[in-house]
Coordinates of C-alpha atoms and ligand atoms in Angstrom, one line a residue:
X1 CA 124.1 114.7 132.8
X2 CA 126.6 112.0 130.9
X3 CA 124.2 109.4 131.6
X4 CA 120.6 111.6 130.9
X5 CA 122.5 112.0 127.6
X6 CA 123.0 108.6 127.2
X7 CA 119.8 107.7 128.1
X8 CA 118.4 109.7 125.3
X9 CA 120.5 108.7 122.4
X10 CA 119.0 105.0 123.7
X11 CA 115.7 105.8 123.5
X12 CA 116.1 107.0 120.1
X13 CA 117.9 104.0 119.1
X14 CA 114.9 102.2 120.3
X15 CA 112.4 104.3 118.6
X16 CA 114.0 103.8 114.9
X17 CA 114.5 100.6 115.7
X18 CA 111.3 98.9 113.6
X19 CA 107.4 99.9 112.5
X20 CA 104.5 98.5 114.2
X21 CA 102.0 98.0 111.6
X22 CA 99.4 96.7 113.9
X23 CA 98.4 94.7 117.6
X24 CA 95.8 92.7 119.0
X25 CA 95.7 92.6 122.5
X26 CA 93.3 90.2 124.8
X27 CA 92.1 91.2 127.9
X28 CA 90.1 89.4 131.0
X29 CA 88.0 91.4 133.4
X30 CA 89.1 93.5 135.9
X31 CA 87.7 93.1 139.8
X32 CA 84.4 91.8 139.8
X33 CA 81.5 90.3 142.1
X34 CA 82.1 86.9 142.7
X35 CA 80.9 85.2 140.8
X36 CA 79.6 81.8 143.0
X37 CA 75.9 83.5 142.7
X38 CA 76.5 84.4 139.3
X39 CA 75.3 87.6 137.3
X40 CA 78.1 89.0 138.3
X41 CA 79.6 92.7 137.2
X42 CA 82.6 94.5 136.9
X43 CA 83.3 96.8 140.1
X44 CA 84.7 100.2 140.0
X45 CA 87.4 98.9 140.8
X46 CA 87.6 96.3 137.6
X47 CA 86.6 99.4 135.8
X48 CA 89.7 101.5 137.4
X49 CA 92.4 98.5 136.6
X50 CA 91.0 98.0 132.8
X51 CA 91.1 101.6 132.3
X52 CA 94.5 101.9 133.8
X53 CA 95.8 99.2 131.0
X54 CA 94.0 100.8 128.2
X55 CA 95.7 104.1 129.2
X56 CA 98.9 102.0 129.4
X57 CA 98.0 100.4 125.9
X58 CA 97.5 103.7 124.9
X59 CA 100.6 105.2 125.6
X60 CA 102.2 102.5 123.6
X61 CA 100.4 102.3 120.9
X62 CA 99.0 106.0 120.0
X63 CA 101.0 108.3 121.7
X64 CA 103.1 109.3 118.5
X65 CA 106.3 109.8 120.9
X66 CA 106.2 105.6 121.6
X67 CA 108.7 103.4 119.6
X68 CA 105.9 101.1 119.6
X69 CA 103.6 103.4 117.7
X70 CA 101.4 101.6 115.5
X71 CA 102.0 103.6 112.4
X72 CA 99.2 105.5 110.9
X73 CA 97.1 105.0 113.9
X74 CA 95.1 108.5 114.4
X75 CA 96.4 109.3 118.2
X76 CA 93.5 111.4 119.7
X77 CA 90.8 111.2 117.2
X78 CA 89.5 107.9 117.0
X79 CA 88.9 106.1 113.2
X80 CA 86.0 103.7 113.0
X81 CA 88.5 101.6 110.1
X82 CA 91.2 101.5 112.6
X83 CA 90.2 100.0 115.7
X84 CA 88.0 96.3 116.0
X85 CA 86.5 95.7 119.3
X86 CA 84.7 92.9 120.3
X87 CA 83.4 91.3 123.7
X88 CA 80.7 88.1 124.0
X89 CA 77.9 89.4 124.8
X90 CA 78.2 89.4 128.9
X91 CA 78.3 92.5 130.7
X92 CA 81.3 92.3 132.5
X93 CA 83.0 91.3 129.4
X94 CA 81.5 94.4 127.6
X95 CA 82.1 96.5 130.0
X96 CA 85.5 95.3 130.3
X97 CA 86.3 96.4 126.6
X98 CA 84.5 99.5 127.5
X99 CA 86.2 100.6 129.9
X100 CA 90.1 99.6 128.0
X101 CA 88.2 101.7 125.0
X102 CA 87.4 104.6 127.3
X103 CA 91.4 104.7 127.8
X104 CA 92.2 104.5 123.9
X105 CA 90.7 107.1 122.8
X106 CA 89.1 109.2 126.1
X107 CA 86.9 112.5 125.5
X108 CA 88.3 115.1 123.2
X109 CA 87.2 117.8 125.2
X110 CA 84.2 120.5 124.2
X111 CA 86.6 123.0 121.8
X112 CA 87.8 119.5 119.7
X113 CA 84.8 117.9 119.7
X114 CA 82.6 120.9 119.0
X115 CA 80.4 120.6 115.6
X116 CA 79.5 124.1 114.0
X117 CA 75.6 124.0 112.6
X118 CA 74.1 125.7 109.5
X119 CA 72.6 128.1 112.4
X120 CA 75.9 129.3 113.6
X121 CA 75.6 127.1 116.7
X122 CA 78.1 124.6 118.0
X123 CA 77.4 121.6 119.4
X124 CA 80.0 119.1 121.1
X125 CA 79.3 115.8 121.7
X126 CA 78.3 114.8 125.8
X127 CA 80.4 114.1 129.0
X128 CA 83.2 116.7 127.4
X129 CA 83.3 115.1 123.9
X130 CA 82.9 111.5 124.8
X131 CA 84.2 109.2 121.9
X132 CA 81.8 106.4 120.9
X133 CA 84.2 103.5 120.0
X134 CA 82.2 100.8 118.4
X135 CA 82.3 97.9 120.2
X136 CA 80.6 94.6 118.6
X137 CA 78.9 92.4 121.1
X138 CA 78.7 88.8 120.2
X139 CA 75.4 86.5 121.2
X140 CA 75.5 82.5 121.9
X141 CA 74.0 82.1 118.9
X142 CA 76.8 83.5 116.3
X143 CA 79.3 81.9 114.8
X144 CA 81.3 84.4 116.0
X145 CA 81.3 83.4 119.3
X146 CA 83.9 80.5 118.8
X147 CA 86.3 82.8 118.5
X148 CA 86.5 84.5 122.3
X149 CA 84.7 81.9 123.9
X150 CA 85.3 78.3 122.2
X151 CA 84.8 76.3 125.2
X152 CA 80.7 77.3 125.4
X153 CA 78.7 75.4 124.0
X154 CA 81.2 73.1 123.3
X155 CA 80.3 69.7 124.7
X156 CA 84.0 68.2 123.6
X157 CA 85.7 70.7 125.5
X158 CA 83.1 69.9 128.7
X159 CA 84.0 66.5 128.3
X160 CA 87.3 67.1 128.2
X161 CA 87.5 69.4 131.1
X162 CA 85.5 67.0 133.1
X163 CA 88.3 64.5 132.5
X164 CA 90.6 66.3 134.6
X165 CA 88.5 64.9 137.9
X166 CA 89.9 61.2 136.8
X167 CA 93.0 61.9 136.7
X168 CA 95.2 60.7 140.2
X169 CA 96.6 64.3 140.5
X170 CA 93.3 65.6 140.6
X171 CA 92.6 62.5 143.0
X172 CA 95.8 63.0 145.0
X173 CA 95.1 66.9 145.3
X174 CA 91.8 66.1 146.2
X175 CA 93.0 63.6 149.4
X176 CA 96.3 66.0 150.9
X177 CA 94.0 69.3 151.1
X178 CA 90.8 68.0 152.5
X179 CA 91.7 68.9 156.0
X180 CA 93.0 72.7 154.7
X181 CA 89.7 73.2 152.9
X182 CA 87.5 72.2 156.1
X183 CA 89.7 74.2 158.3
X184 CA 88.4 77.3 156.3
X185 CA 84.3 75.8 157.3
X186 CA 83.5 78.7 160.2
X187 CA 85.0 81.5 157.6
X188 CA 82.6 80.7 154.8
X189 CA 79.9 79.2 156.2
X190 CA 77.4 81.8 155.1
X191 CA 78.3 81.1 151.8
X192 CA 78.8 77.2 152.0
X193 CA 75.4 75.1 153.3
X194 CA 77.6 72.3 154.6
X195 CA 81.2 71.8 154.9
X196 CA 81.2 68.6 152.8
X197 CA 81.1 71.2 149.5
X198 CA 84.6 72.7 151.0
X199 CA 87.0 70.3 148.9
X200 CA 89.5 70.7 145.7
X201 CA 86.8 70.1 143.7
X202 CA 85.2 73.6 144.0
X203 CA 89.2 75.0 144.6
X204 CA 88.6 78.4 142.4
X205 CA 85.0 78.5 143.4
X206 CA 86.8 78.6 146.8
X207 CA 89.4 81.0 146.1
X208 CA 86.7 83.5 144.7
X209 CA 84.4 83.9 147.0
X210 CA 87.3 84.3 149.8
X211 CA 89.6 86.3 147.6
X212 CA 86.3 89.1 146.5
X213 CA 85.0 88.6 150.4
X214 CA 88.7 89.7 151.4
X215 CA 88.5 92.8 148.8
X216 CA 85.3 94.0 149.1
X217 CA 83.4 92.9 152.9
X218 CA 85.2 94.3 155.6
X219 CA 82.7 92.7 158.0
X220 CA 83.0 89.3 156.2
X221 CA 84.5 86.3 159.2
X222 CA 86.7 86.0 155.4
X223 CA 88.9 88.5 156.7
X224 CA 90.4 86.1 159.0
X225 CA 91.8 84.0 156.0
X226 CA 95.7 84.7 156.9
X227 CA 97.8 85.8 153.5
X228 CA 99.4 82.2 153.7
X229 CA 96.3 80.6 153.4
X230 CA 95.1 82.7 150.6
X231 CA 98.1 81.8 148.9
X232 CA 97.4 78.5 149.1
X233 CA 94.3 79.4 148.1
X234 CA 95.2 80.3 145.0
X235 CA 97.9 78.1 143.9
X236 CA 95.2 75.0 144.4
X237 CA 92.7 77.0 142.2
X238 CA 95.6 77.6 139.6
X239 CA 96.4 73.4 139.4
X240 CA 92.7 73.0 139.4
X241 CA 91.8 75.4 136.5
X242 CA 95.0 74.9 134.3
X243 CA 94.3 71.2 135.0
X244 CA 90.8 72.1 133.8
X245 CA 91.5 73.5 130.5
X246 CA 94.8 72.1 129.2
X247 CA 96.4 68.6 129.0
X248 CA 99.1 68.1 126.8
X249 CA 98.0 64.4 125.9
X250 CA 94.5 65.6 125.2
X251 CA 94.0 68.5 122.9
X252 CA 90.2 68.8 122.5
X253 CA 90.8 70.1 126.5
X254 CA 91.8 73.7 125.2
X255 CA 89.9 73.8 121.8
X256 CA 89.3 77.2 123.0
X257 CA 92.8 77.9 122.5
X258 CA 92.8 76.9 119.0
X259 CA 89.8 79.0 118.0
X260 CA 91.6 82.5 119.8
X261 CA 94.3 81.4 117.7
X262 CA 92.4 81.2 115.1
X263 CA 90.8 84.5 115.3
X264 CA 94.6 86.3 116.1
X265 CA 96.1 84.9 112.7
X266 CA 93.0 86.1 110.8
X267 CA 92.8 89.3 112.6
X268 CA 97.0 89.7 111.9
X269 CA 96.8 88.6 108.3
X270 CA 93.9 90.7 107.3
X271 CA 96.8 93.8 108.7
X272 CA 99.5 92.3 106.9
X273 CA 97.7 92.1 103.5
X274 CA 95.6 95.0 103.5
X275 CA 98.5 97.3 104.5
X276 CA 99.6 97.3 101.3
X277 CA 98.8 100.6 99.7
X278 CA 96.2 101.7 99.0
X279 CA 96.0 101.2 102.6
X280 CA 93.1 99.9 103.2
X281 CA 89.9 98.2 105.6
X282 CA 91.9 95.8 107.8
X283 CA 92.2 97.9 111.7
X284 CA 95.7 98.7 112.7
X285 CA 94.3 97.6 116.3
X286 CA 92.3 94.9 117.7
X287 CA 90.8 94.7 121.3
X288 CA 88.7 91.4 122.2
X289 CA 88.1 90.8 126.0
X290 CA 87.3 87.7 127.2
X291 CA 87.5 84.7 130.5
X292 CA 90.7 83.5 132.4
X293 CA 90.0 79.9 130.9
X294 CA 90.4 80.9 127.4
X295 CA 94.3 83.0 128.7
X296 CA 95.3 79.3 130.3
X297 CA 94.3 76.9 127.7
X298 CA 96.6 79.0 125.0
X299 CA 99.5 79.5 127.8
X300 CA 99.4 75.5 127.5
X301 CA 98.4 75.3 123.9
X302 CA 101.1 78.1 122.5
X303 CA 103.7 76.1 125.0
X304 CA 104.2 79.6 127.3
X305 CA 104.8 77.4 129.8
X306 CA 108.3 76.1 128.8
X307 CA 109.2 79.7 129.0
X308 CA 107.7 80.6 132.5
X309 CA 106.1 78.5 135.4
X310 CA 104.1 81.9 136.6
X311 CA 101.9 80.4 133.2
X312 CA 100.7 77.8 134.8
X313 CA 99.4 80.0 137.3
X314 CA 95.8 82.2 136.9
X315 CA 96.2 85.5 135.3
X316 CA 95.6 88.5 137.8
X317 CA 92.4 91.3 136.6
X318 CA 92.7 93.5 133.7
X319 CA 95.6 90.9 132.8
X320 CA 96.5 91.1 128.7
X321 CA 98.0 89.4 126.0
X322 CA 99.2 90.9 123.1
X323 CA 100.7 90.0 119.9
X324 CA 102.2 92.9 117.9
X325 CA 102.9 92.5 114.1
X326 CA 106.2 94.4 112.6
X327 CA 109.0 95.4 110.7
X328 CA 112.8 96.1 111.7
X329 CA 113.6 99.2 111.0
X330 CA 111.8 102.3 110.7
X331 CA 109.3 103.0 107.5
X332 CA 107.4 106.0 106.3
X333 CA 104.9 104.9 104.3
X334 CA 102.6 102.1 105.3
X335 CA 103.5 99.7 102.9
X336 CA 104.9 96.5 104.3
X337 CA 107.4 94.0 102.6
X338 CA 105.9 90.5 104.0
X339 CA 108.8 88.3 104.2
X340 CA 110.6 90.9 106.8
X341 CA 107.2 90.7 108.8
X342 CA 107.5 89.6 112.6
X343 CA 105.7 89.0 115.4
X344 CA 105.8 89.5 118.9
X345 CA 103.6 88.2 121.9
X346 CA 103.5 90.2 125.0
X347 CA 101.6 89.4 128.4
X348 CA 101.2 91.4 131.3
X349 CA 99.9 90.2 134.5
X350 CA 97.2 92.0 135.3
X351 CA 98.0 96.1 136.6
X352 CA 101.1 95.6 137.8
X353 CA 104.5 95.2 136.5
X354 CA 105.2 95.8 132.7
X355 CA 104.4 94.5 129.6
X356 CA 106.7 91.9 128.7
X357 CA 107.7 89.4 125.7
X358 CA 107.5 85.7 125.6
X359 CA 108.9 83.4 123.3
X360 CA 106.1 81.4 121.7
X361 CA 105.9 77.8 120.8
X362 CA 108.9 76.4 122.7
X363 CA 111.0 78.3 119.9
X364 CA 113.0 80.2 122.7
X365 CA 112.9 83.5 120.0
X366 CA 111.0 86.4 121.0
X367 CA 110.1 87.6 117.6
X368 CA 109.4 85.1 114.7
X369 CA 108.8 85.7 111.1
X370 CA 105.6 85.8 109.9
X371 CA 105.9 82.7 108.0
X372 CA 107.0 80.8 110.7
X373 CA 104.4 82.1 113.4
X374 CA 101.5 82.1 110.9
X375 CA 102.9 78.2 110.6
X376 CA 102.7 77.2 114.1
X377 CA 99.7 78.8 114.7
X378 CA 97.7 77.4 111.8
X379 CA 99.1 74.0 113.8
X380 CA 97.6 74.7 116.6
X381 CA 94.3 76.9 115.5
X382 CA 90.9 76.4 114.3
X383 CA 90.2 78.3 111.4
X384 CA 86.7 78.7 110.8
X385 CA 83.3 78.0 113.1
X386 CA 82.1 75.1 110.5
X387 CA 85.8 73.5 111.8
X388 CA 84.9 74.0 115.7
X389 CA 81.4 72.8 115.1
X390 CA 82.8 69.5 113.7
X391 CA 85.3 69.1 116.3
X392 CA 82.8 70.2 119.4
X393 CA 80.0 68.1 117.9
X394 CA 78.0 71.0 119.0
X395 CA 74.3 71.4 119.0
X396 CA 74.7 75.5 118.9
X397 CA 72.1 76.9 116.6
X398 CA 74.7 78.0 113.7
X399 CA 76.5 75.1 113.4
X400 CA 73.0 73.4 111.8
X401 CA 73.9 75.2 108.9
X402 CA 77.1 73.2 108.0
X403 CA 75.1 70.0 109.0
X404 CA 72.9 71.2 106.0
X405 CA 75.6 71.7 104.0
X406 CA 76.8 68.0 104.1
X407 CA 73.1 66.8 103.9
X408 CA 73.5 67.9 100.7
X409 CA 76.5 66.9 99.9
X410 CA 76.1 63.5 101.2
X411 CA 72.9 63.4 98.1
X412 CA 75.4 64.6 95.5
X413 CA 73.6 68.2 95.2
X414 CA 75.5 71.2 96.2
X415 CA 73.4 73.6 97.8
X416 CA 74.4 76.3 94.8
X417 CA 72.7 74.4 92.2
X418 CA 69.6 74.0 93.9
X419 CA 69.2 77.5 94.7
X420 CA 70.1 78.6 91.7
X421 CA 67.4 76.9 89.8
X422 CA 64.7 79.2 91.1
X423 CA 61.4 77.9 90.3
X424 CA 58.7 75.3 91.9
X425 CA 61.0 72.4 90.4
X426 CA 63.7 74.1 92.9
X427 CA 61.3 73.6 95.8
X428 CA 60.4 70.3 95.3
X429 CA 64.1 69.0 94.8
X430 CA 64.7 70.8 98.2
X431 CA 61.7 69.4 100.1
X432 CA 63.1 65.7 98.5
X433 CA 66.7 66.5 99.5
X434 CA 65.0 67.9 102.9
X435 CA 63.2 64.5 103.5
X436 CA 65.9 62.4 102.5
X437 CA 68.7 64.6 104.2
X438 CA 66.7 64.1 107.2
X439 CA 66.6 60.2 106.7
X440 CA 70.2 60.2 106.5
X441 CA 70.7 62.2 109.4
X442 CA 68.4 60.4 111.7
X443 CA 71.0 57.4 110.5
X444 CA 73.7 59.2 111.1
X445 CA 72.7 60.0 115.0
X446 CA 71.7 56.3 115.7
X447 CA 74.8 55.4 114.8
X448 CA 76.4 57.7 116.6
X449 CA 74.6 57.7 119.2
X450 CA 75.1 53.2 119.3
X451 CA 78.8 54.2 119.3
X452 CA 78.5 56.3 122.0
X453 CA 77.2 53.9 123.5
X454 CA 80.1 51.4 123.5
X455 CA 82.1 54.2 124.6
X456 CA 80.5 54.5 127.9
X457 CA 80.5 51.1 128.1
X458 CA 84.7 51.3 127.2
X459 CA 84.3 53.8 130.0
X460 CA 85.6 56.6 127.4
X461 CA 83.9 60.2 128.7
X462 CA 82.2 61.0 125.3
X463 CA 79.0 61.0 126.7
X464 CA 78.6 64.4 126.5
X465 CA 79.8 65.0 123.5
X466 CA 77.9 63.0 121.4
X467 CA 74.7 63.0 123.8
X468 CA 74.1 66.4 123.3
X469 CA 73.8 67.3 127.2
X470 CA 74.7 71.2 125.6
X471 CA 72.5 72.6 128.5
X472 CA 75.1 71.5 131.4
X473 CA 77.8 71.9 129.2
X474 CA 76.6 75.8 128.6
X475 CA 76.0 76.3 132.5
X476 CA 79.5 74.2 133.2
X477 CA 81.3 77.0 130.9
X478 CA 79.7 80.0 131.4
X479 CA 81.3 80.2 135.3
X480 CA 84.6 80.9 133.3
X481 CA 84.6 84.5 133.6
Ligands
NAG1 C1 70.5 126.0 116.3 O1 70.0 124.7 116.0 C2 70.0 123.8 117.1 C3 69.5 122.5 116.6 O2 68.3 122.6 115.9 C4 69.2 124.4 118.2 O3 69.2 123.5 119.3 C5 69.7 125.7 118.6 O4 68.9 126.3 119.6 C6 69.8 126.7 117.4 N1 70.5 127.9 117.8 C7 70.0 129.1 117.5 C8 70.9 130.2 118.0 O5 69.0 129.2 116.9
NAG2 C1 95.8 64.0 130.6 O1 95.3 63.2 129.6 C2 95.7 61.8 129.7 C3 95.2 61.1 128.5 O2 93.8 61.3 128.3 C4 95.3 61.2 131.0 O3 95.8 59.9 131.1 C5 95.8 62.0 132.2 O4 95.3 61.6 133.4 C6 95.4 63.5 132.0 N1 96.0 64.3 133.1 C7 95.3 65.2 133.7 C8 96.0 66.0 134.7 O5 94.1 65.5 133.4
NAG3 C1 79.5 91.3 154.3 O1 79.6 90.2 155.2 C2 78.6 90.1 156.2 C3 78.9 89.0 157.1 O2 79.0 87.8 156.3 C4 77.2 90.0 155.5 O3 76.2 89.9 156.5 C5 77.0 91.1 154.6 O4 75.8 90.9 153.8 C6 78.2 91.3 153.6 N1 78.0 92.5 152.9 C7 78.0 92.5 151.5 C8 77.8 93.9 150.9 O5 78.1 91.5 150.9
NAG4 C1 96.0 85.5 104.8 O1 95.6 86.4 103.8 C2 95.8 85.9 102.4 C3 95.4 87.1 101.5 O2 96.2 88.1 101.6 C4 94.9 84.7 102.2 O3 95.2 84.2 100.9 C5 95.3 83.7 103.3 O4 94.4 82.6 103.1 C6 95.1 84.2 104.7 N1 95.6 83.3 105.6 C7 94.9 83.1 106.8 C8 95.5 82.1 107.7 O5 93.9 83.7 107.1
NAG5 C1 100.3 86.3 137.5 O1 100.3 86.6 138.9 C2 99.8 85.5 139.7 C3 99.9 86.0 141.2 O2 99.2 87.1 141.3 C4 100.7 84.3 139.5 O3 100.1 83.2 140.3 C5 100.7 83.9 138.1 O4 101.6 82.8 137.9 C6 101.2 85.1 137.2 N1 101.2 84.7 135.8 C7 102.2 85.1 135.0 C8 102.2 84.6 133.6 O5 103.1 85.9 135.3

């Protein structure tokens, strides 16, 4: 009874401890097909673990009895201005935020959700007052897409990724496991045409097919892979995928880091100014789910590896990061004074265990003042798509707008003046600007194009990256979900 007290007056210590004023968590996918034949979807399984987090999230964040309450977050009833949801435009990554939204705000029931008509009827909505939580889906071909997914269509980050194959632990890794991997031939053989394509080099293509076999096919010869050799199973695919998307001496590697970064100081900053009253547009809560690569490259980028090993490893399904944005000490009203702002990140491995904090940067502290984290991640994000279009030298549709934009600047004319004109003079000074934008352009890619040449020759892998191969690049980096 003593120590049920005590617990208690803890718990309340806790919960007037500070004010969440808003989160953004990042989720992968939750079981899925394997993806080695590609088109692969979320099981009902995945759909089960993702849920389970949401609900988890949920509790946190809504439930008005959580210390970590966001504050002014509607609990049940779900506010369009109060939650941002976005997923590339993949269905297990949609269905992935569907599924965590499904758990944030789940069906009212038919007496809440009922809606009287002029007629005297009433009408609730379907499945028991299913909630329709907007969810934005974002196609190849938006600039938005750098933010979840920075390493499509992003021929420097191929490049860069391909690197990791040069290196002599790749090589060395490649030499000490060959007899393990051809061991595992008769197992995978239906899979596999020939047991030379059994090496390090496919080591998570490996792991997947075995691992989702081993959950899933309980007729699959996979099911004599012993739990040692899975394990080693997955500890080569960790060193080959972290060695894949992160390299300390090489940042354009995890450029998709920077642009996540990007898009969680911009998505934080928009909370912390607009929650000044009037309270405002900003959402209290964003969800964005996206591909293990993206998780690893920012484990190595945001230097979450000094603080765990386990970072260097893959994250489980349904795993999530989250960064939480707050105040010490409890407020009432949403107004927030910015230099006693803080941040938190958060990661949770997959379904199991619990949510817990990191120390971000190296900095050893588990919270960090807004200036400070808004400082560190400014030095390691990219803030805008024109930025990741310079530094991916990609050929992705959007990105020839900012190519336009220096055409014009190159000439002198900024593109506001010439629009602004407005009459047949404007036209012809655009088709001349056009003509001789494209003259300098056409310069501009022969000598590029000459210097990538004596990079090759330097043996420097820039090939792809200036080359414009986007089309193996894009098939390269669309296996990372
Ligand atoms: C009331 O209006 C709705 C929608 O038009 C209709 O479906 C329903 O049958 C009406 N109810 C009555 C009692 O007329
Ligand atoms: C990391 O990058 C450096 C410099 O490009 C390179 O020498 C090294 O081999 C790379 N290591 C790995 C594991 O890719
Ligand atoms: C399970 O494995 C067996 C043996 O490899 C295979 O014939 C069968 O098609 C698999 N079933 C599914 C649903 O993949
Ligand atoms: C944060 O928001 C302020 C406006 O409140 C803006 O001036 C600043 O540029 C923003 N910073 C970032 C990194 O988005
Ligand atoms: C997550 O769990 C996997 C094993 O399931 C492990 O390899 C990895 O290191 C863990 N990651 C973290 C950050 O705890």
């Amino acid at each position: 009874m003593h120590t049920s007290t005590m617990a208690l007056a803890g718990l309340a210590a806790t919960a007037a401890a500070e004010t969440i004023h808003g989160a953004l968590v990042f989720s992968r996918h939750g079981d899925r097909t394997t993806k080695h034949f590609g088109s692969q979807v979320l099981t009902p399984l995945g759909a089960q673990q993702v849920f389970q987090v949401g609900s988890d999230y949920r509790a946190r964040y809504l439930s008005s009895s959580s210390p970590h309450h966001i504050q002014g977050i509607s609990e049940s009833e779900y506010v369009p201005a109060q939650i941002y949801a976005s997923a590339p435009d993949q269905p297990i990554l949609l269905n992935t935020a569907t599924s965590f939204l499904q758990a944030l705000y789940p069906p009212l029931g038919d007496t809440v959700s009922a809606q009287d008509l002029a007629n005297g009827s009433s009408v609730s909505s379907p499945l028991t007052g299913y909630q329709y939580v907007t969810l934005h889906g974002v196609n190849d071909d938006s600039p938005e897409s750098v933010w979840i997914k920075g390493d499509d269509d992003c021929p420097v980050v191929a490049a860069a990724s391909a690197d990791f194959k040069k290196s002599s632990e790749f090589q060395s890794r490649l030499a000490s496991t060959r007899d393990f991997y051809q061991s595992l031939y008769p197992l995978v053989h239906e899979v596999y045409p020939s047991a030379s394509d059994l090496s390090y080099a496919k080591a998570y293509d490996i792991f997947d097919v075995i691992n989702v076999e081993k959950i899933h096919n309980a007729s699959s010869p996979a099911q004599a892979v012993t739990p040692t050799q899975l394990h080693q199973l997955r500890t080569l695919a960790d060193s080959a995928e972290f060695g894949r998307n992160y390299n300390a001496s090489q940042p354009s590697r995890s450029l998709h880091a920077g642009t996540l970064a990007g898009a969680v100081l911009s998505h934080l900053n928009q909370t912390a100014a607009t929650n000044t009253p009037p309270a405002s547009a900003a959402p209290k809560l964003t969800v964005l789910a996206g591909s293990y690569d993206t998780f690893l490259a920012f484990f190595g980028r945001a230097r979450l590896t000094d603080a765990s090993d386990q970072f260097f490893g893959l994250p489980d399904y349904a795993s999530t990061m989250a960064f939480e944005l707050f105040t010490p000490g409890e407020t009432n009203d949403e107004s927030m004074d910015r230099s006693a702002l803080r941040v938190r990140f958060l990661f949770r491995n997959g379904t199991a265990g619990a949510l817990r904090q990191f120390p971000l940067f190296g900095t050893g502290k588990v919270e960090l003042p807004w200036a400070e984290f808004e400082r560190e991640m400014q030095q390691i994000g990219v803030g805008s798509a024109e930025e990741w279009c310079g530094l991916c030298r990609s050929e992705a549709v959007f990105c020839a707008a900012y190519r336009d934009a220096d055409r014009y600047d190159i000439l002198g004319g900024g593109r506001g003046s010439v629009v602004s004109k407005g009459s047949w003079i404007a036209v012809v000074v655009v088709m001349g600007v056009a003509i001789a934008g494209n003259l300098v352009w056409a310069a501009m890619w022969l000598v590029r194009n000459r210097r990538a040449k004596r990079e090759r020759m330097a043996g420097v892998a820039s090939t792809a990256a200036v080359g414009g191969d986007s089309e193996s690049a894009r098939s390269y980096d669309k296996e990372s979900v």
